[in-house]
CSV table of C-alpha atoms in Angstrom, one decimal:
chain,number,residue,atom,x,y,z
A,1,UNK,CA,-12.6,136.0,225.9
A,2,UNK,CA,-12.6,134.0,229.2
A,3,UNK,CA,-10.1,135.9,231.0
A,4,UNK,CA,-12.3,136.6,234.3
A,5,UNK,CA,-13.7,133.1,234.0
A,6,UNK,CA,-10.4,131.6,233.9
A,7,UNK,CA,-9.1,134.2,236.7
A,8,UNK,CA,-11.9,132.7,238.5
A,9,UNK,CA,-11.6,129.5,238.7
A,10,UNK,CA,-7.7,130.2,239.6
A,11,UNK,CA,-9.3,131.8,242.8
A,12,UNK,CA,-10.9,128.3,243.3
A,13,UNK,CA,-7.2,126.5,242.7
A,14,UNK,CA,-5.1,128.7,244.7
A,15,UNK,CA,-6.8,130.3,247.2
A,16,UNK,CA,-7.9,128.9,251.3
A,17,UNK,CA,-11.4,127.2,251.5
A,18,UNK,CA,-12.3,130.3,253.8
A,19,UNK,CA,-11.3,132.4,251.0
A,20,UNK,CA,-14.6,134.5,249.8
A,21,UNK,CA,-14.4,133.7,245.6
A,22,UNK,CA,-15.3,136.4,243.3
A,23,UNK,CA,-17.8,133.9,241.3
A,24,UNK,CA,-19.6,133.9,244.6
A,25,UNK,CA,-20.0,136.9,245.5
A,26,UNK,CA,-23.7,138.1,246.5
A,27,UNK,CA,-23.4,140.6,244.1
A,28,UNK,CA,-24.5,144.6,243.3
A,29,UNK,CA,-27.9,146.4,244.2
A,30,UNK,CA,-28.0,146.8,240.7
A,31,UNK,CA,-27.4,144.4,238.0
A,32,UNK,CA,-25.0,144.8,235.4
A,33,UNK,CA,-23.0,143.2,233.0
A,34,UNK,CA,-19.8,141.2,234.3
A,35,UNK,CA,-16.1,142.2,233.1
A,36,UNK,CA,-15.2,140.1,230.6
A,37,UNK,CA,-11.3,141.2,232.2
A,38,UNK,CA,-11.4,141.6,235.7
A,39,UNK,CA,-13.9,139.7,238.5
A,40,UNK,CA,-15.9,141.7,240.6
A,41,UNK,CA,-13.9,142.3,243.2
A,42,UNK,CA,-10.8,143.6,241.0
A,43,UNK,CA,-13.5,145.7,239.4
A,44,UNK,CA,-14.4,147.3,242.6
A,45,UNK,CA,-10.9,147.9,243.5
A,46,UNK,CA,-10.5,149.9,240.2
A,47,UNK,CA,-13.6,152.0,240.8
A,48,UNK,CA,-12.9,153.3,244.3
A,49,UNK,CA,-9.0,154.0,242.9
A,50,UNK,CA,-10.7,156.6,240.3
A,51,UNK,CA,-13.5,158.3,242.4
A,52,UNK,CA,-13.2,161.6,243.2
A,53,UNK,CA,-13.7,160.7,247.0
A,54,UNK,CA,-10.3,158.5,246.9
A,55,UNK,CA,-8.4,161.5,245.6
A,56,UNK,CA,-9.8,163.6,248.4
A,57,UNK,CA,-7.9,161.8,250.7
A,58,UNK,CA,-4.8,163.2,250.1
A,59,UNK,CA,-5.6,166.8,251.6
A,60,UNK,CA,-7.5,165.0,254.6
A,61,UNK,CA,-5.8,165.5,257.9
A,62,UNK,CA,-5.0,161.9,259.4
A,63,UNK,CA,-3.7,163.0,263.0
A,64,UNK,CA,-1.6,166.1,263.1
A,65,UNK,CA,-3.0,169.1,261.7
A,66,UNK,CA,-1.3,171.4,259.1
A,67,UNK,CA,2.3,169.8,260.1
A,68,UNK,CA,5.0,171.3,259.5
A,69,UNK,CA,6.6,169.1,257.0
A,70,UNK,CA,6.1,167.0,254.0
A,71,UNK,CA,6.5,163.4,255.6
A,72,UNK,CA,3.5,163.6,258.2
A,73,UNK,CA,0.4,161.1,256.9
A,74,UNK,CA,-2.7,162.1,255.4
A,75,UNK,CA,-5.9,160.2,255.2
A,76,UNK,CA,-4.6,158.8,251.7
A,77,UNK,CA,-1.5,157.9,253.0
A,78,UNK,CA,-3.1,156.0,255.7
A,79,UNK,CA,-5.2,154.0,253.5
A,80,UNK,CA,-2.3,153.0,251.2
A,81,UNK,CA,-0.9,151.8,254.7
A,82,UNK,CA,-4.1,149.7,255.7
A,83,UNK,CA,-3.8,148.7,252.0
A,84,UNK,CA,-0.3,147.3,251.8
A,85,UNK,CA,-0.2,145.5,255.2
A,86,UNK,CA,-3.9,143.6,254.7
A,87,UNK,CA,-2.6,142.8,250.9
A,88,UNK,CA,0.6,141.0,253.0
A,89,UNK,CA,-1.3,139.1,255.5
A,90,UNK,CA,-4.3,138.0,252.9
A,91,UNK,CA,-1.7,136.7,250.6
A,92,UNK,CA,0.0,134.6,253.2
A,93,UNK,CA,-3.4,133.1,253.9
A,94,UNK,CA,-4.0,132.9,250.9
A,95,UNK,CA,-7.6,134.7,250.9
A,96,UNK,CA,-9.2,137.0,248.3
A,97,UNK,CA,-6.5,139.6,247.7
A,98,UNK,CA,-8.8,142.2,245.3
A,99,UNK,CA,-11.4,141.7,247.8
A,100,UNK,CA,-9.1,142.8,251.0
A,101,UNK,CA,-7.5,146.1,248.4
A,102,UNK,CA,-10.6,147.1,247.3
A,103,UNK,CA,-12.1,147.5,250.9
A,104,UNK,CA,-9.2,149.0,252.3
A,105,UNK,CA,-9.1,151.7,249.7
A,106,UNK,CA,-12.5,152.4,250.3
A,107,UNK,CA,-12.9,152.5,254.5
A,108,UNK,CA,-12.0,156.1,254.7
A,109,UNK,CA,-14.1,157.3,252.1
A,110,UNK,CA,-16.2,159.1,253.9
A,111,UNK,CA,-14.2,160.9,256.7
A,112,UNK,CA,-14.3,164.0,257.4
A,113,UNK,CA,-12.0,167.2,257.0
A,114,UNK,CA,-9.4,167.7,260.0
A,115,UNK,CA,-9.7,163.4,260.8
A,116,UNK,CA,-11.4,162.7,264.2
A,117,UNK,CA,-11.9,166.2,265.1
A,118,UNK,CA,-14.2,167.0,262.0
A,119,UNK,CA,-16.2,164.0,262.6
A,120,UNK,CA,-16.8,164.4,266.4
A,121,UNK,CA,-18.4,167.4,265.5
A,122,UNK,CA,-20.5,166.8,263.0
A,123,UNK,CA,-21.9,163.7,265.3
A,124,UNK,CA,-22.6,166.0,267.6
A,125,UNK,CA,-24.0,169.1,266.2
A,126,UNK,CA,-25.8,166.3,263.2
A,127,UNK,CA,-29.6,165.5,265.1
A,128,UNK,CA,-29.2,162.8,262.5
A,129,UNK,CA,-25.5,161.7,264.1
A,130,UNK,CA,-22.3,161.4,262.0
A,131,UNK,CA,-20.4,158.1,261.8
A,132,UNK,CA,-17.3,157.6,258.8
A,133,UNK,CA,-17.8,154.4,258.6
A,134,UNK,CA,-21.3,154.8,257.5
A,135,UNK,CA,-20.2,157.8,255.5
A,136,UNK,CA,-18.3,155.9,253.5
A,137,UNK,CA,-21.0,153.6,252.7
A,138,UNK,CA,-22.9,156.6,251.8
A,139,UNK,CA,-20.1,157.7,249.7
A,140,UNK,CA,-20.2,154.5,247.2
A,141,UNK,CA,-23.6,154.1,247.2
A,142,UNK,CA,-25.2,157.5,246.8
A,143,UNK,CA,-22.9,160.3,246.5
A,144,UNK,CA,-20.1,159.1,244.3
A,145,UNK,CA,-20.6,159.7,240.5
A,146,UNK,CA,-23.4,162.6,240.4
A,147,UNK,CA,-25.8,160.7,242.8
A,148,UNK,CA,-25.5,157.1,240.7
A,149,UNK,CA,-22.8,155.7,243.5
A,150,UNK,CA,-20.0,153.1,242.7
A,151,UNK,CA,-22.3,150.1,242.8
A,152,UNK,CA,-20.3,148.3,244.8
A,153,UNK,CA,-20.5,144.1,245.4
A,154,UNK,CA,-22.6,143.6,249.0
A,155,UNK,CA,-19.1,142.1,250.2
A,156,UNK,CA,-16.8,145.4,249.3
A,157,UNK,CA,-19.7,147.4,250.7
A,158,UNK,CA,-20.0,145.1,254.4
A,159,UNK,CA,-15.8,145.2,255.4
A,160,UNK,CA,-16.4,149.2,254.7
A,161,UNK,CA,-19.0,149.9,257.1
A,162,UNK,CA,-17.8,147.2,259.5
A,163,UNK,CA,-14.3,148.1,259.9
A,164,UNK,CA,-14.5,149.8,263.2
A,165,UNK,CA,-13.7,148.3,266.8
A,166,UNK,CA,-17.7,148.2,267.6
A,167,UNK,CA,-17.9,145.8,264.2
A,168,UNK,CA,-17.1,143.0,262.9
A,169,UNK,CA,-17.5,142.1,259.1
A,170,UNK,CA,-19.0,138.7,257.7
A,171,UNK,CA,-15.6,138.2,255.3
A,172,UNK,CA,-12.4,137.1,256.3
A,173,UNK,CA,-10.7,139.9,254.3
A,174,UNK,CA,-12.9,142.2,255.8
A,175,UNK,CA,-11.6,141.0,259.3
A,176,UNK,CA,-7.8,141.5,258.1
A,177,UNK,CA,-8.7,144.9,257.2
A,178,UNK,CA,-10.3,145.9,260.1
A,179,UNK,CA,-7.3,144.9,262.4
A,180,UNK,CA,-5.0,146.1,259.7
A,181,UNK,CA,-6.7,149.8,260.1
A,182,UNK,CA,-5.7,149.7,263.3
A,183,UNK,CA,-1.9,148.0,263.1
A,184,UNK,CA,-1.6,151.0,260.2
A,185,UNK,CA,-2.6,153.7,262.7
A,186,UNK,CA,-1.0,152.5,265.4
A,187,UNK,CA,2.4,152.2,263.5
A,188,UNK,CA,2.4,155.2,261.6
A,189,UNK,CA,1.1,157.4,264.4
A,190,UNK,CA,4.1,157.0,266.4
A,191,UNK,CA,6.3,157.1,263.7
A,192,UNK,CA,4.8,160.9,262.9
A,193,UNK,CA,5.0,161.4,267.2
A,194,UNK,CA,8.7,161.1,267.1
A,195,UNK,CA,8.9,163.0,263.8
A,196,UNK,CA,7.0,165.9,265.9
A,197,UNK,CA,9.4,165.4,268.7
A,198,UNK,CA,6.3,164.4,271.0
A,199,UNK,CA,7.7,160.4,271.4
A,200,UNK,CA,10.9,158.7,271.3
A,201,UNK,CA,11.5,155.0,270.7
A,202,UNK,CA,12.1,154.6,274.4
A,203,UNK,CA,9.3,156.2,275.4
A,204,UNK,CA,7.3,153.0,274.6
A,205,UNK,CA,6.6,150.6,277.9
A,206,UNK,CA,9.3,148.1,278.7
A,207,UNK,CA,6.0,145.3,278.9
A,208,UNK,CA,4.8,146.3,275.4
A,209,UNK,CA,8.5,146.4,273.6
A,210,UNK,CA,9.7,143.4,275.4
A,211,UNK,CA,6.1,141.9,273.5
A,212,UNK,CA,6.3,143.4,270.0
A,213,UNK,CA,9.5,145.2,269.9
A,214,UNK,CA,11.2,148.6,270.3
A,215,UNK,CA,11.7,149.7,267.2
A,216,UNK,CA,8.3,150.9,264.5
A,217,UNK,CA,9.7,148.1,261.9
A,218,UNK,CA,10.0,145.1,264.9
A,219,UNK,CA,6.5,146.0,265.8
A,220,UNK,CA,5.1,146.5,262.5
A,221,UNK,CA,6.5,142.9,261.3
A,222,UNK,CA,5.4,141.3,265.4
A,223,UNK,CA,2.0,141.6,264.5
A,224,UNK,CA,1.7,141.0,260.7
A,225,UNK,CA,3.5,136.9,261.7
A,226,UNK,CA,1.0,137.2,264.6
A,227,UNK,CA,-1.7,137.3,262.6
A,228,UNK,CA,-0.7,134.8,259.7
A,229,UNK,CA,1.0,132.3,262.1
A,230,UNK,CA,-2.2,132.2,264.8
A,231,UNK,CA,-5.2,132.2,261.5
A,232,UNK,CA,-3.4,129.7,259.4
A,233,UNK,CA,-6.0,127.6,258.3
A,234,UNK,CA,-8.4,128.9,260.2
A,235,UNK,CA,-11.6,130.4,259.9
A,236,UNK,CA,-11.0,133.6,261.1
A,237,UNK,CA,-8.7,136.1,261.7
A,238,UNK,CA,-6.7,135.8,265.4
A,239,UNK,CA,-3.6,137.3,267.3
A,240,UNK,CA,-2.4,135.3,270.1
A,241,UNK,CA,-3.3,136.6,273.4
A,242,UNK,CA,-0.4,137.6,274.5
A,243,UNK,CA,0.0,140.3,271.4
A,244,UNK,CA,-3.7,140.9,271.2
A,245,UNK,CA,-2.9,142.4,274.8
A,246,UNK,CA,0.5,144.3,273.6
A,247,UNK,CA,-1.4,145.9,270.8
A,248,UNK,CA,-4.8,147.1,272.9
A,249,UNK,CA,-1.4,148.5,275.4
A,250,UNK,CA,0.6,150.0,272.8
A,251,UNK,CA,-3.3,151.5,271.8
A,252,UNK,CA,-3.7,153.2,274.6
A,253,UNK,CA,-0.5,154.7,275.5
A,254,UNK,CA,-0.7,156.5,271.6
A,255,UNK,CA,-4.0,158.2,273.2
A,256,UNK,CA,-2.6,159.2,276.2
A,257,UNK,CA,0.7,160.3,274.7
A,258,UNK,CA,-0.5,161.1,270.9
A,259,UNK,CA,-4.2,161.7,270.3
A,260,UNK,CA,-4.9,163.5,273.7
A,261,UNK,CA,-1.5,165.5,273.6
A,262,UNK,CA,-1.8,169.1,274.0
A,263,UNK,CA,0.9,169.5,271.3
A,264,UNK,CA,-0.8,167.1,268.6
A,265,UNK,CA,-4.0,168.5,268.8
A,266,UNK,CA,-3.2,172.2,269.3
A,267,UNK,CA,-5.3,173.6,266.4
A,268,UNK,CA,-8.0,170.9,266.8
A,269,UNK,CA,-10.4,173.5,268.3
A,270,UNK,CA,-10.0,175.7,265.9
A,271,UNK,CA,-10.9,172.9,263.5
A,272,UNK,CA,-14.2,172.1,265.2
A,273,UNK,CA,-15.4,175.1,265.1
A,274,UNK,CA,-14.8,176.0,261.6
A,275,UNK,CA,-16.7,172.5,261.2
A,276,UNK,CA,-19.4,173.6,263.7
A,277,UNK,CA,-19.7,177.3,262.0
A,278,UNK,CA,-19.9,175.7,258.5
A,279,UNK,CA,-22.9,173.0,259.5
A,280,UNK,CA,-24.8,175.9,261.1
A,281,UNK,CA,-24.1,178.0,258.0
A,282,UNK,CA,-25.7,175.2,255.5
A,283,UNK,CA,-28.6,174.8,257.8
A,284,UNK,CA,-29.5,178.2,258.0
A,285,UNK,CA,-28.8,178.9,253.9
A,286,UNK,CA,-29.6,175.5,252.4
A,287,UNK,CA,-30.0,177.2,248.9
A,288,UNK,CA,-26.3,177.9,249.4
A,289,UNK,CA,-25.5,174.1,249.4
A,290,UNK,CA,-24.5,172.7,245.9
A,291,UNK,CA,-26.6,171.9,243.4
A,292,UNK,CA,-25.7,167.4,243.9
A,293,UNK,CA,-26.9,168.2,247.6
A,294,UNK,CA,-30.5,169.9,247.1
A,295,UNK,CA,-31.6,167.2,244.3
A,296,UNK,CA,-30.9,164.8,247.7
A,297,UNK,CA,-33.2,167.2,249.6
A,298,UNK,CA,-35.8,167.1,246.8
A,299,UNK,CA,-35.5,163.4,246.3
A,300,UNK,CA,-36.1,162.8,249.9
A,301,UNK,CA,-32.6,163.2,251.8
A,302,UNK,CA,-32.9,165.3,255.2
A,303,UNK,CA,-31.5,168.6,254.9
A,304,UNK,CA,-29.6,167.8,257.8
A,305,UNK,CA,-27.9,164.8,256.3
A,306,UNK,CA,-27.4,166.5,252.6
A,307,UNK,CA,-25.2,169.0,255.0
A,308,UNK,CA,-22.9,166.3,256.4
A,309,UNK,CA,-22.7,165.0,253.2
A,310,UNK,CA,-21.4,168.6,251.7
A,311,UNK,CA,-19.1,168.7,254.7
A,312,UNK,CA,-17.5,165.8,255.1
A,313,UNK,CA,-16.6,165.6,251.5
A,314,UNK,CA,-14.3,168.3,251.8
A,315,UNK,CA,-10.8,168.6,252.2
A,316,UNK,CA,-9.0,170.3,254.6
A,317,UNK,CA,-7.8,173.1,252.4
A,318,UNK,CA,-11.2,173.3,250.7
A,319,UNK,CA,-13.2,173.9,254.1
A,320,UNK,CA,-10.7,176.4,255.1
A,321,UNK,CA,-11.4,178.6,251.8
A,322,UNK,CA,-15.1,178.1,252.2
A,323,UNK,CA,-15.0,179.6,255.6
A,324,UNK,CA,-12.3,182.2,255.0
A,325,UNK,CA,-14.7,183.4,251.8
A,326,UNK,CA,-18.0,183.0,254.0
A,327,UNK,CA,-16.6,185.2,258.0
A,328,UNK,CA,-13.1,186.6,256.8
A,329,UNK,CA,-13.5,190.3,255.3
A,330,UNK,CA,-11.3,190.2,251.7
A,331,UNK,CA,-9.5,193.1,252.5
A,332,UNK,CA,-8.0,191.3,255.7
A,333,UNK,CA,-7.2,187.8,254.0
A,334,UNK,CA,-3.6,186.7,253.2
A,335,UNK,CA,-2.4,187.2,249.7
């Protein structure tokens, strides 16, 4: 069959010259034979999609802990979210769809329980420091499928551990995911503000809405034609100035209003501290980590990191039981 090939040299047809092509990828740390279905970075797309990590997402808290209600976002939710609106603005470019899914699915891999909190945390109490971003990486490479990893292309790999503000990845498609992270957050964050009755629509600025618009759906759609109408045939990824500047405002009135608000991050201390209490707990009874984690201490892996590793794969729920079965007597637990 010569489905790939021919799917392949479609990509060279149809898609921008700044496109990155799945023939030319730089390929995996380890060899392996091709698809003879799917190119590479379809492939990688799939593999993420049926990790366990990915399916951990859905009990990972994305900003507002333990909401009441079932409409809030979760870390998966989020993803889908960075997913969908990078899928929209490669396709208009016409760059490397699979490539731009694939790393989008993947970003959040590695984040901790209880979002930002969890992973402030574990940067801080972690010698070794904590970073998602590099988590994730971790996550494909190492951790995922009983130590093997994903085996990820070098491209897939790069728009993961780049996607943050302090990066900036070597693909185009990595670039739209990276400000798509953001355009997702930013969007969906406010849309869960007002659902907690923390924001209203006219609570944003009159010189951001008069930019991008004062409804969640005008500003959603103001930046996605940004985006496509300012890097249309170019080689890189742009927002004119005057909504590059609307955005980094709209940015920082969610943290004053959202991600500093008393109300929003209520529990969050109560979070940390589980988080804390369960990294000094591992450190001080490593035999008690499982078995996955100490064959990474005996192959080398700093008990420090191996910890991290236990930590940040778990879920919200899952880190709750584990400290409620570890510091909360039986006879005084909910049933």
């Amino acid at each position: 069959m010569l489905i790939r090939e021919n799917l392949e040299e479609l990509e060279f047809q149809n898609l921008s010259r700044y496109a990155t092509f799945s023939r030319n990828s730089k390929g995996r740390d380890r060899q392996e034979a091709q698809c003879d279905i799917r190119p590479v970075f379809q492939r990688d797309r799939d593999r993420i999609l049926h990790s366990k990590a990915f399916r951990r997402l859905k009990d990972k808290t994305q900003v507002f802990l333990a909401p009441e209600g079932d409409h809030y976002r979760t870390r998966m939710t989020h993803t889908l979210e960075v997913s969908q609106n990078a899928r929209t603005i490669a396709k208009a470019l016409r760059l490397n769809e699979d490539l731009v899914e694939a790393i989008a699915l993947g970003h959040d891999l590695g984040h901790t329980p209880f979002g930002h909190a969890g992973e402030r945390v574990l940067n801080k109490v972690c010698p070794l420091g904590f970073v998602h971003s590099e988590q994730s990486v971790r996550t494909v490479e190492v951790l995922e499928k009983d130590g093997q990893g994903l085996n990820l292309t070098w491209e897939v790999r790069d728009g993961i551990r780049n996607h943050q503000t302090s990066s900036m990845p070597a693909t185009l498609e990595g670039k739209i995911v990276r400000i798509s992270d953001k355009i997702a957050y930013i969007h969906h964050d406010m849309d869960d503000a007002i659902r907690a009755g923390i924001l209203t629509e006219a609570d944003v600025p009159k010189a951001i809405g008069d930019v991008i618009g004062y409804r969640l759906s005008d500003r959603l759609d103001s930046f996605i034609h940004d985006i496509v109408t300012n890097s249309m045939d170019q080689n890189d990824i742009i927002m004119s100035d005057e909504v590059w500047q609307a955005m980094k405002d709209m940015r920082e009135f969610m943290f004053e209003r959202v991600y500093q608000n008393p109300v929003a991050k209520s529990e969050e201390k109560k979070a940390e501290e589980l988080i804390a209490t369960l990294y000094d707990h591992y450190c001080s009874h490593i035999d008690k980590l499982p078995a996955e984690y100490l064959k990474l201490i005996n192959e080398g892996t700093e008990k420090e990191r191996a910890v991290c590793d236990h930590i940040s794969s778990m879920s919200d729920r899952f880190a709750i039981a584990v400290y409620e079965e570890l510091y909360i007597p039986k006879s005084w637990q909910v049933v």
